[in-house]
Amino acid sequence: MRMPKNINDWETTEDWENIWVTGRRYTNIFNEGVAQANKGNAKEFVRILSSLADITEKPHEDNLMALPEDPNDEVVANAQFHLANFYLFGHKETETGKVIKTKKNTKKALYYMTLAAENGNMGAQQNLGTMYEEGITPDGKRIPEISVDWKTALKWFHLSAKQGSELAKKDGKNLYKKMKNASN
């Protein structure tokens, strides 16, 4: 990689576009993970997406030479959501129609789903709402890491609905009615 001699040259170099612009770098990493999944390589899919999903530190603005990491980036949240669903369901159908598999892991699924939801992923917020409302996986198995908590479920439905999820609007409305009936 050729480093520009002057900071003012960064924006005109290919290095800036491909390496230093966080969003582009994240998208390239995410796409490489998806490409590995499409090849049927579950291990590389997890390794590559985890490199994004596990970002926890905010960018260091005072260090211009550090690669900025932003845990709140939309691509990071998308990687977290994909990993969460992969661990929740134990498989993923790829864009090429292949199915990659892993061992179901509700602890990892909940961890990544929560990170994705906190980072604004609408689908993750919807899924967490359902998980907290019912306390079960999509195939009806109990999630040991979750206690049914309708208030928390309603919070996640609300956040997802604010972003335009019609399903979250419907689910939140139904849960609210259920809560009201249970308190009477």
mmCIF file of N, CA and C in Angstrom, residues 53-154:
data_model
loop_
_atom_site.group_PDB
_atom_site.id
_atom_site.type_symbol
_atom_site.label_atom_id
_atom_site.label_comp_id
_atom_site.label_asym_id
_atom_site.label_seq_id
_atom_site.Cartn_x
_atom_site.Cartn_y
_atom_site.Cartn_z
ATOM 1 N N ALA A 53 -18.478 -7.780 13.174
ATOM 2 C CA ALA A 53 -19.493 -7.809 14.236
ATOM 3 C C ALA A 53 -18.900 -7.571 15.620
ATOM 4 N N ASP A 54 -17.638 -7.895 15.792
ATOM 5 C CA ASP A 54 -17.021 -7.766 17.108
ATOM 6 C C ASP A 54 -16.337 -6.421 17.340
ATOM 7 N N ILE A 55 -16.520 -5.467 16.435
ATOM 8 C CA ILE A 55 -15.955 -4.130 16.632
ATOM 9 C C ILE A 55 -16.668 -3.470 17.809
ATOM 10 N N THR A 56 -15.896 -3.023 18.776
ATOM 11 C CA THR A 56 -16.507 -2.432 19.964
ATOM 12 C C THR A 56 -16.003 -1.025 20.279
ATOM 13 N N GLU A 57 -14.860 -0.640 19.747
ATOM 14 C CA GLU A 57 -14.303 0.671 20.094
ATOM 15 C C GLU A 57 -14.685 1.720 19.068
ATOM 16 N N LYS A 58 -14.948 2.900 19.561
ATOM 17 C CA LYS A 58 -15.260 4.033 18.694
ATOM 18 C C LYS A 58 -13.971 4.512 18.034
ATOM 19 N N PRO A 59 -14.090 5.256 16.923
ATOM 20 C CA PRO A 59 -12.895 5.750 16.234
ATOM 21 C C PRO A 59 -12.044 6.651 17.136
ATOM 22 N N HIS A 60 -10.739 6.567 16.933
ATOM 23 C CA HIS A 60 -9.810 7.449 17.639
ATOM 24 C C HIS A 60 -9.538 8.636 16.732
ATOM 25 N N GLU A 61 -10.247 9.722 16.954
ATOM 26 C CA GLU A 61 -10.162 10.868 16.059
ATOM 27 C C GLU A 61 -8.823 11.569 16.120
ATOM 28 N N ASP A 62 -8.102 11.434 17.221
ATOM 29 C CA ASP A 62 -6.827 12.126 17.351
ATOM 30 C C ASP A 62 -5.670 11.386 16.685
ATOM 31 N N ASN A 63 -5.893 10.139 16.265
ATOM 32 C CA ASN A 63 -4.839 9.360 15.630
ATOM 33 C C ASN A 63 -5.188 9.157 14.160
ATOM 34 N N LEU A 64 -4.634 10.000 13.302
ATOM 35 C CA LEU A 64 -4.956 9.946 11.880
ATOM 36 C C LEU A 64 -4.412 8.698 11.193
ATOM 37 N N MET A 65 -3.448 8.022 11.816
ATOM 38 C CA MET A 65 -2.864 6.842 11.204
ATOM 39 C C MET A 65 -3.621 5.566 11.577
ATOM 40 N N ALA A 66 -4.513 5.636 12.568
ATOM 41 C CA ALA A 66 -5.253 4.451 12.996
ATOM 42 C C ALA A 66 -6.422 4.211 12.051
ATOM 43 N N LEU A 67 -6.671 2.946 11.741
ATOM 44 C CA LEU A 67 -7.859 2.637 10.958
ATOM 45 C C LEU A 67 -9.068 2.852 11.859
ATOM 46 N N PRO A 68 -9.987 3.726 11.481
ATOM 47 C CA PRO A 68 -11.131 3.994 12.352
ATOM 48 C C PRO A 68 -12.069 2.788 12.431
ATOM 49 N N GLU A 69 -12.513 2.485 13.607
ATOM 50 C CA GLU A 69 -13.476 1.412 13.819
ATOM 51 C C GLU A 69 -14.724 2.043 14.404
ATOM 52 N N ASP A 70 -15.870 1.727 13.869
ATOM 53 C CA ASP A 70 -17.119 2.316 14.349
ATOM 54 C C ASP A 70 -18.137 1.215 14.591
ATOM 55 N N PRO A 71 -18.360 0.868 15.876
ATOM 56 C CA PRO A 71 -19.314 -0.208 16.170
ATOM 57 C C PRO A 71 -20.745 0.140 15.807
ATOM 58 N N ASN A 72 -21.031 1.397 15.532
ATOM 59 C CA ASN A 72 -22.390 1.800 15.208
ATOM 60 C C ASN A 72 -22.635 1.893 13.706
ATOM 61 N N ASP A 73 -21.683 1.455 12.909
ATOM 62 C CA ASP A 73 -21.825 1.496 11.459
ATOM 63 C C ASP A 73 -22.933 0.537 11.022
ATOM 64 N N GLU A 74 -23.689 0.919 10.011
ATOM 65 C CA GLU A 74 -24.802 0.106 9.500
ATOM 66 C C GLU A 74 -24.325 -1.265 8.992
ATOM 67 N N VAL A 75 -23.159 -1.304 8.359
ATOM 68 C CA VAL A 75 -22.629 -2.569 7.850
ATOM 69 C C VAL A 75 -22.246 -3.486 9.010
ATOM 70 N N VAL A 76 -21.715 -2.902 10.087
ATOM 71 C CA VAL A 76 -21.378 -3.685 11.276
ATOM 72 C C VAL A 76 -22.656 -4.291 11.858
ATOM 73 N N ALA A 77 -23.712 -3.489 11.962
ATOM 74 C CA ALA A 77 -24.990 -3.986 12.486
ATOM 75 C C ALA A 77 -25.550 -5.086 11.589
ATOM 76 N N ASN A 78 -25.379 -4.956 10.287
ATOM 77 C CA ASN A 78 -25.853 -5.976 9.353
ATOM 78 C C ASN A 78 -25.072 -7.280 9.538
ATOM 79 N N ALA A 79 -23.760 -7.170 9.746
ATOM 80 C CA ALA A 79 -22.944 -8.368 10.006
ATOM 81 C C ALA A 79 -23.398 -9.039 11.303
ATOM 82 N N GLN A 80 -23.672 -8.232 12.320
ATOM 83 C CA GLN A 80 -24.146 -8.770 13.603
ATOM 84 C C GLN A 80 -25.477 -9.497 13.419
ATOM 85 N N PHE A 81 -26.362 -8.919 12.632
ATOM 86 C CA PHE A 81 -27.675 -9.512 12.379
ATOM 87 C C PHE A 81 -27.544 -10.842 11.629
ATOM 88 N N HIS A 82 -26.691 -10.881 10.623
ATOM 89 C CA HIS A 82 -26.486 -12.117 9.866
ATOM 90 C C HIS A 82 -25.911 -13.216 10.750
ATOM 91 N N LEU A 83 -24.937 -12.868 11.578
ATOM 92 C CA LEU A 83 -24.363 -13.868 12.486
ATOM 93 C C LEU A 83 -25.399 -14.340 13.498
ATOM 94 N N ALA A 84 -26.183 -13.411 14.031
ATOM 95 C CA ALA A 84 -27.219 -13.766 15.012
ATOM 96 C C ALA A 84 -28.183 -14.786 14.423
ATOM 97 N N ASN A 85 -28.653 -14.523 13.225
ATOM 98 C CA ASN A 85 -29.593 -15.450 12.581
ATOM 99 C C ASN A 85 -28.930 -16.783 12.238
ATOM 100 N N PHE A 86 -27.661 -16.741 11.844
ATOM 101 C CA PHE A 86 -26.936 -17.965 11.535
ATOM 102 C C PHE A 86 -26.869 -18.863 12.776
ATOM 103 N N TYR A 87 -26.552 -18.274 13.926
ATOM 104 C CA TYR A 87 -26.491 -19.051 15.171
ATOM 105 C C TYR A 87 -27.882 -19.426 15.685
ATOM 106 N N LEU A 88 -28.866 -18.586 15.450
ATOM 107 C CA LEU A 88 -30.224 -18.858 15.912
ATOM 108 C C LEU A 88 -30.850 -20.025 15.151
ATOM 109 N N PHE A 89 -30.695 -20.020 13.834
ATOM 110 C CA PHE A 89 -31.307 -21.061 13.002
ATOM 111 C C PHE A 89 -30.395 -22.254 12.770
ATOM 112 N N GLY A 90 -29.065 -22.043 12.884
ATOM 113 C CA GLY A 90 -28.119 -23.124 12.652
ATOM 114 C C GLY A 90 -27.807 -23.349 11.179
ATOM 115 N N HIS A 91 -28.331 -22.477 10.338
ATOM 116 C CA HIS A 91 -28.046 -22.577 8.906
ATOM 117 C C HIS A 91 -28.356 -21.247 8.233
ATOM 118 N N LYS A 92 -27.872 -21.131 7.008
ATOM 119 C CA LYS A 92 -28.146 -19.933 6.209
ATOM 120 C C LYS A 92 -28.180 -20.356 4.751
ATOM 121 N N GLU A 93 -29.222 -19.938 4.047
ATOM 122 C CA GLU A 93 -29.264 -20.169 2.608
ATOM 123 C C GLU A 93 -28.566 -18.989 1.949
ATOM 124 N N THR A 94 -27.624 -19.282 1.072
ATOM 125 C CA THR A 94 -26.843 -18.237 0.430
ATOM 126 C C THR A 94 -27.538 -17.728 -0.820
ATOM 127 N N GLU A 95 -26.968 -16.669 -1.396
ATOM 128 C CA GLU A 95 -27.516 -16.087 -2.626
ATOM 129 C C GLU A 95 -27.466 -17.069 -3.778
ATOM 130 N N THR A 96 -26.544 -18.033 -3.708
ATOM 131 C CA THR A 96 -26.397 -19.017 -4.788
ATOM 132 C C THR A 96 -27.235 -20.268 -4.546
ATOM 133 N N GLY A 97 -28.008 -20.281 -3.452
ATOM 134 C CA GLY A 97 -28.865 -21.419 -3.153
ATOM 135 C C GLY A 97 -28.209 -22.492 -2.301
ATOM 136 N N LYS A 98 -26.920 -22.314 -1.981
ATOM 137 C CA LYS A 98 -26.259 -23.265 -1.094
ATOM 138 C C LYS A 98 -26.745 -23.026 0.323
ATOM 139 N N VAL A 99 -26.651 -24.052 1.141
ATOM 140 C CA VAL A 99 -26.992 -23.920 2.551
ATOM 141 C C VAL A 99 -25.730 -24.210 3.353
ATOM 142 N N ILE A 100 -25.331 -23.230 4.159
ATOM 143 C CA ILE A 100 -24.206 -23.451 5.063
ATOM 144 C C ILE A 100 -24.780 -23.682 6.453
ATOM 145 N N LYS A 101 -24.094 -24.483 7.227
ATOM 146 C CA LYS A 101 -24.621 -24.865 8.539
ATOM 147 C C LYS A 101 -23.609 -24.605 9.639
ATOM 148 N N THR A 102 -24.147 -24.436 10.840
ATOM 149 C CA THR A 102 -23.353 -24.323 12.052
ATOM 150 C C THR A 102 -24.177 -24.905 13.182
ATOM 151 N N LYS A 103 -23.556 -25.098 14.303
ATOM 152 C CA LYS A 103 -24.285 -25.560 15.480
ATOM 153 C C LYS A 103 -25.102 -24.387 16.036
ATOM 154 N N LYS A 104 -26.374 -24.648 16.332
ATOM 155 C CA LYS A 104 -27.196 -23.597 16.934
ATOM 156 C C LYS A 104 -26.569 -23.177 18.253
ATOM 157 N N ASN A 105 -26.604 -21.864 18.508
ATOM 158 C CA ASN A 105 -26.017 -21.338 19.731
ATOM 159 C C ASN A 105 -26.830 -20.112 20.140
ATOM 160 N N THR A 106 -27.799 -20.313 21.049
ATOM 161 C CA THR A 106 -28.695 -19.210 21.420
ATOM 162 C C THR A 106 -27.954 -18.106 22.166
ATOM 163 N N LYS A 107 -26.888 -18.442 22.870
ATOM 164 C CA LYS A 107 -26.119 -17.417 23.589
ATOM 165 C C LYS A 107 -25.457 -16.455 22.594
ATOM 166 N N LYS A 108 -24.800 -17.009 21.569
ATOM 167 C CA LYS A 108 -24.182 -16.157 20.544
ATOM 168 C C LYS A 108 -25.251 -15.437 19.731
ATOM 169 N N ALA A 109 -26.343 -16.117 19.442
ATOM 170 C CA ALA A 109 -27.427 -15.494 18.679
ATOM 171 C C ALA A 109 -27.970 -14.275 19.422
ATOM 172 N N LEU A 110 -28.225 -14.422 20.708
ATOM 173 C CA LEU A 110 -28.747 -13.312 21.502
ATOM 174 C C LEU A 110 -27.724 -12.178 21.600
ATOM 175 N N TYR A 111 -26.458 -12.534 21.769
ATOM 176 C CA TYR A 111 -25.385 -11.530 21.854
ATOM 177 C C TYR A 111 -25.354 -10.678 20.586
ATOM 178 N N TYR A 112 -25.266 -11.335 19.433
ATOM 179 C CA TYR A 112 -25.177 -10.586 18.177
ATOM 180 C C TYR A 112 -26.490 -9.890 17.821
ATOM 181 N N MET A 113 -27.630 -10.502 18.169
ATOM 182 C CA MET A 113 -28.918 -9.875 17.892
ATOM 183 C C MET A 113 -29.056 -8.587 18.708
ATOM 184 N N THR A 114 -28.617 -8.626 19.957
ATOM 185 C CA THR A 114 -28.680 -7.440 20.814
ATOM 186 C C THR A 114 -27.769 -6.336 20.291
ATOM 187 N N LEU A 115 -26.538 -6.691 19.901
ATOM 188 C CA LEU A 115 -25.635 -5.685 19.334
ATOM 189 C C LEU A 115 -26.245 -5.052 18.084
ATOM 190 N N ALA A 116 -26.767 -5.886 17.206
ATOM 191 C CA ALA A 116 -27.367 -5.377 15.967
ATOM 192 C C ALA A 116 -28.554 -4.467 16.266
ATOM 193 N N ALA A 117 -29.403 -4.871 17.200
ATOM 194 C CA ALA A 117 -30.579 -4.068 17.564
ATOM 195 C C ALA A 117 -30.156 -2.738 18.177
ATOM 196 N N GLU A 118 -29.166 -2.782 19.057
ATOM 197 C CA GLU A 118 -28.664 -1.545 19.675
ATOM 198 C C GLU A 118 -28.042 -0.622 18.633
ATOM 199 N N ASN A 119 -27.517 -1.200 17.569
ATOM 200 C CA ASN A 119 -26.910 -0.413 16.496
ATOM 201 C C ASN A 119 -27.921 -0.020 15.427
ATOM 202 N N GLY A 120 -29.207 -0.246 15.702
ATOM 203 C CA GLY A 120 -30.269 0.269 14.848
ATOM 204 C C GLY A 120 -30.759 -0.653 13.752
ATOM 205 N N ASN A 121 -30.393 -1.924 13.776
ATOM 206 C CA ASN A 121 -30.872 -2.840 12.745
ATOM 207 C C ASN A 121 -32.340 -3.175 13.010
ATOM 208 N N MET A 122 -33.205 -2.773 12.089
ATOM 209 C CA MET A 122 -34.645 -2.921 12.251
ATOM 210 C C MET A 122 -35.061 -4.388 12.403
ATOM 211 N N GLY A 123 -34.485 -5.276 11.606
ATOM 212 C CA GLY A 123 -34.820 -6.701 11.693
ATOM 213 C C GLY A 123 -34.422 -7.297 13.030
ATOM 214 N N ALA A 124 -33.268 -6.890 13.535
ATOM 215 C CA ALA A 124 -32.812 -7.387 14.835
ATOM 216 C C ALA A 124 -33.734 -6.890 15.944
ATOM 217 N N GLN A 125 -34.179 -5.651 15.837
ATOM 218 C CA GLN A 125 -35.099 -5.109 16.837
ATOM 219 C C GLN A 125 -36.406 -5.893 16.838
ATOM 220 N N GLN A 126 -36.925 -6.183 15.645
ATOM 221 C CA GLN A 126 -38.149 -6.978 15.518
ATOM 222 C C GLN A 126 -37.943 -8.359 16.140
ATOM 223 N N ASN A 127 -36.827 -9.007 15.788
ATOM 224 C CA ASN A 127 -36.554 -10.353 16.304
ATOM 225 C C ASN A 127 -36.413 -10.357 17.821
ATOM 226 N N LEU A 128 -35.722 -9.360 18.377
ATOM 227 C CA LEU A 128 -35.581 -9.300 19.836
ATOM 228 C C LEU A 128 -36.933 -9.098 20.499
ATOM 229 N N GLY A 129 -37.783 -8.284 19.879
ATOM 230 C CA GLY A 129 -39.130 -8.112 20.418
ATOM 231 C C GLY A 129 -39.840 -9.441 20.533
ATOM 232 N N THR A 130 -39.766 -10.231 19.476
ATOM 233 C CA THR A 130 -40.403 -11.551 19.477
ATOM 234 C C THR A 130 -39.755 -12.478 20.496
ATOM 235 N N MET A 131 -38.427 -12.446 20.563
ATOM 236 C CA MET A 131 -37.712 -13.323 21.502
ATOM 237 C C MET A 131 -38.084 -12.997 22.954
ATOM 238 N N TYR A 132 -38.172 -11.697 23.274
ATOM 239 C CA TYR A 132 -38.526 -11.321 24.647
ATOM 240 C C TYR A 132 -40.011 -11.521 24.935
ATOM 241 N N GLU A 133 -40.838 -11.413 23.927
ATOM 242 C CA GLU A 133 -42.266 -11.637 24.145
ATOM 243 C C GLU A 133 -42.545 -13.111 24.443
ATOM 244 N N GLU A 134 -41.902 -14.000 23.709
ATOM 245 C CA GLU A 134 -42.235 -15.415 23.798
ATOM 246 C C GLU A 134 -41.199 -16.265 24.527
ATOM 247 N N GLY A 135 -39.917 -15.818 24.525
ATOM 248 C CA GLY A 135 -38.857 -16.575 25.188
ATOM 249 C C GLY A 135 -38.466 -17.855 24.478
ATOM 250 N N ILE A 136 -38.809 -17.944 23.174
ATOM 251 C CA ILE A 136 -38.506 -19.163 22.430
ATOM 252 C C ILE A 136 -37.833 -18.824 21.094
ATOM 253 N N THR A 137 -37.150 -19.818 20.536
ATOM 254 C CA THR A 137 -36.536 -19.676 19.220
ATOM 255 C C THR A 137 -37.629 -19.826 18.155
ATOM 256 N N PRO A 138 -37.301 -19.492 16.909
ATOM 257 C CA PRO A 138 -38.306 -19.653 15.842
ATOM 258 C C PRO A 138 -38.830 -21.086 15.701
ATOM 259 N N ASP A 139 -38.039 -22.083 16.125
ATOM 260 C CA ASP A 139 -38.520 -23.465 16.038
ATOM 261 C C ASP A 139 -39.161 -23.941 17.344
ATOM 262 N N GLY A 140 -39.470 -22.990 18.240
ATOM 263 C CA GLY A 140 -40.242 -23.306 19.433
ATOM 264 C C GLY A 140 -39.462 -23.789 20.645
ATOM 265 N N LYS A 141 -38.130 -23.738 20.589
ATOM 266 C CA LYS A 141 -37.326 -24.148 21.740
ATOM 267 C C LYS A 141 -37.082 -22.959 22.652
ATOM 268 N N ARG A 142 -37.079 -23.236 23.946
ATOM 269 C CA ARG A 142 -36.856 -22.185 24.941
ATOM 270 C C ARG A 142 -35.455 -21.605 24.805
ATOM 271 N N ILE A 143 -35.334 -20.290 24.967
ATOM 272 C CA ILE A 143 -34.034 -19.626 24.954
ATOM 273 C C ILE A 143 -33.616 -19.424 26.414
ATOM 274 N N PRO A 144 -32.650 -20.211 26.888
ATOM 275 C CA PRO A 144 -32.279 -20.140 28.309
ATOM 276 C C PRO A 144 -31.789 -18.763 28.750
ATOM 277 N N GLU A 145 -31.206 -18.007 27.830
ATOM 278 C CA GLU A 145 -30.643 -16.694 28.185
ATOM 279 C C GLU A 145 -31.693 -15.589 28.283
ATOM 280 N N ILE A 146 -32.942 -15.912 27.959
ATOM 281 C CA ILE A 146 -34.000 -14.892 27.960
ATOM 282 C C ILE A 146 -35.131 -15.285 28.897
ATOM 283 N N SER A 147 -35.524 -14.330 29.697
ATOM 284 C CA SER A 147 -36.761 -14.462 30.472
ATOM 285 C C SER A 147 -37.809 -13.647 29.728
ATOM 286 N N VAL A 148 -39.009 -14.167 29.640
ATOM 287 C CA VAL A 148 -40.070 -13.408 28.982
ATOM 288 C C VAL A 148 -40.191 -12.064 29.689
ATOM 289 N N ASP A 149 -40.138 -11.008 28.893
ATOM 290 C CA ASP A 149 -40.179 -9.653 29.433
ATOM 291 C C ASP A 149 -40.929 -8.783 28.425
ATOM 292 N N TRP A 150 -42.208 -8.598 28.676
ATOM 293 C CA TRP A 150 -43.051 -7.893 27.723
ATOM 294 C C TRP A 150 -42.670 -6.427 27.557
ATOM 295 N N LYS A 151 -42.222 -5.786 28.625
ATOM 296 C CA LYS A 151 -41.820 -4.372 28.500
ATOM 297 C C LYS A 151 -40.618 -4.236 27.579
ATOM 298 N N THR A 152 -39.651 -5.136 27.728
ATOM 299 C CA THR A 152 -38.476 -5.109 26.854
ATOM 300 C C THR A 152 -38.893 -5.437 25.426
ATOM 301 N N ALA A 153 -39.777 -6.402 25.258
ATOM 302 C CA ALA A 153 -40.273 -6.765 23.925
ATOM 303 C C ALA A 153 -40.945 -5.559 23.271
ATOM 304 N N LEU A 154 -41.775 -4.867 24.036
ATOM 305 C CA LEU A 154 -42.481 -3.701 23.507
ATOM 306 C C LEU A 154 -41.495 -2.609 23.086
#
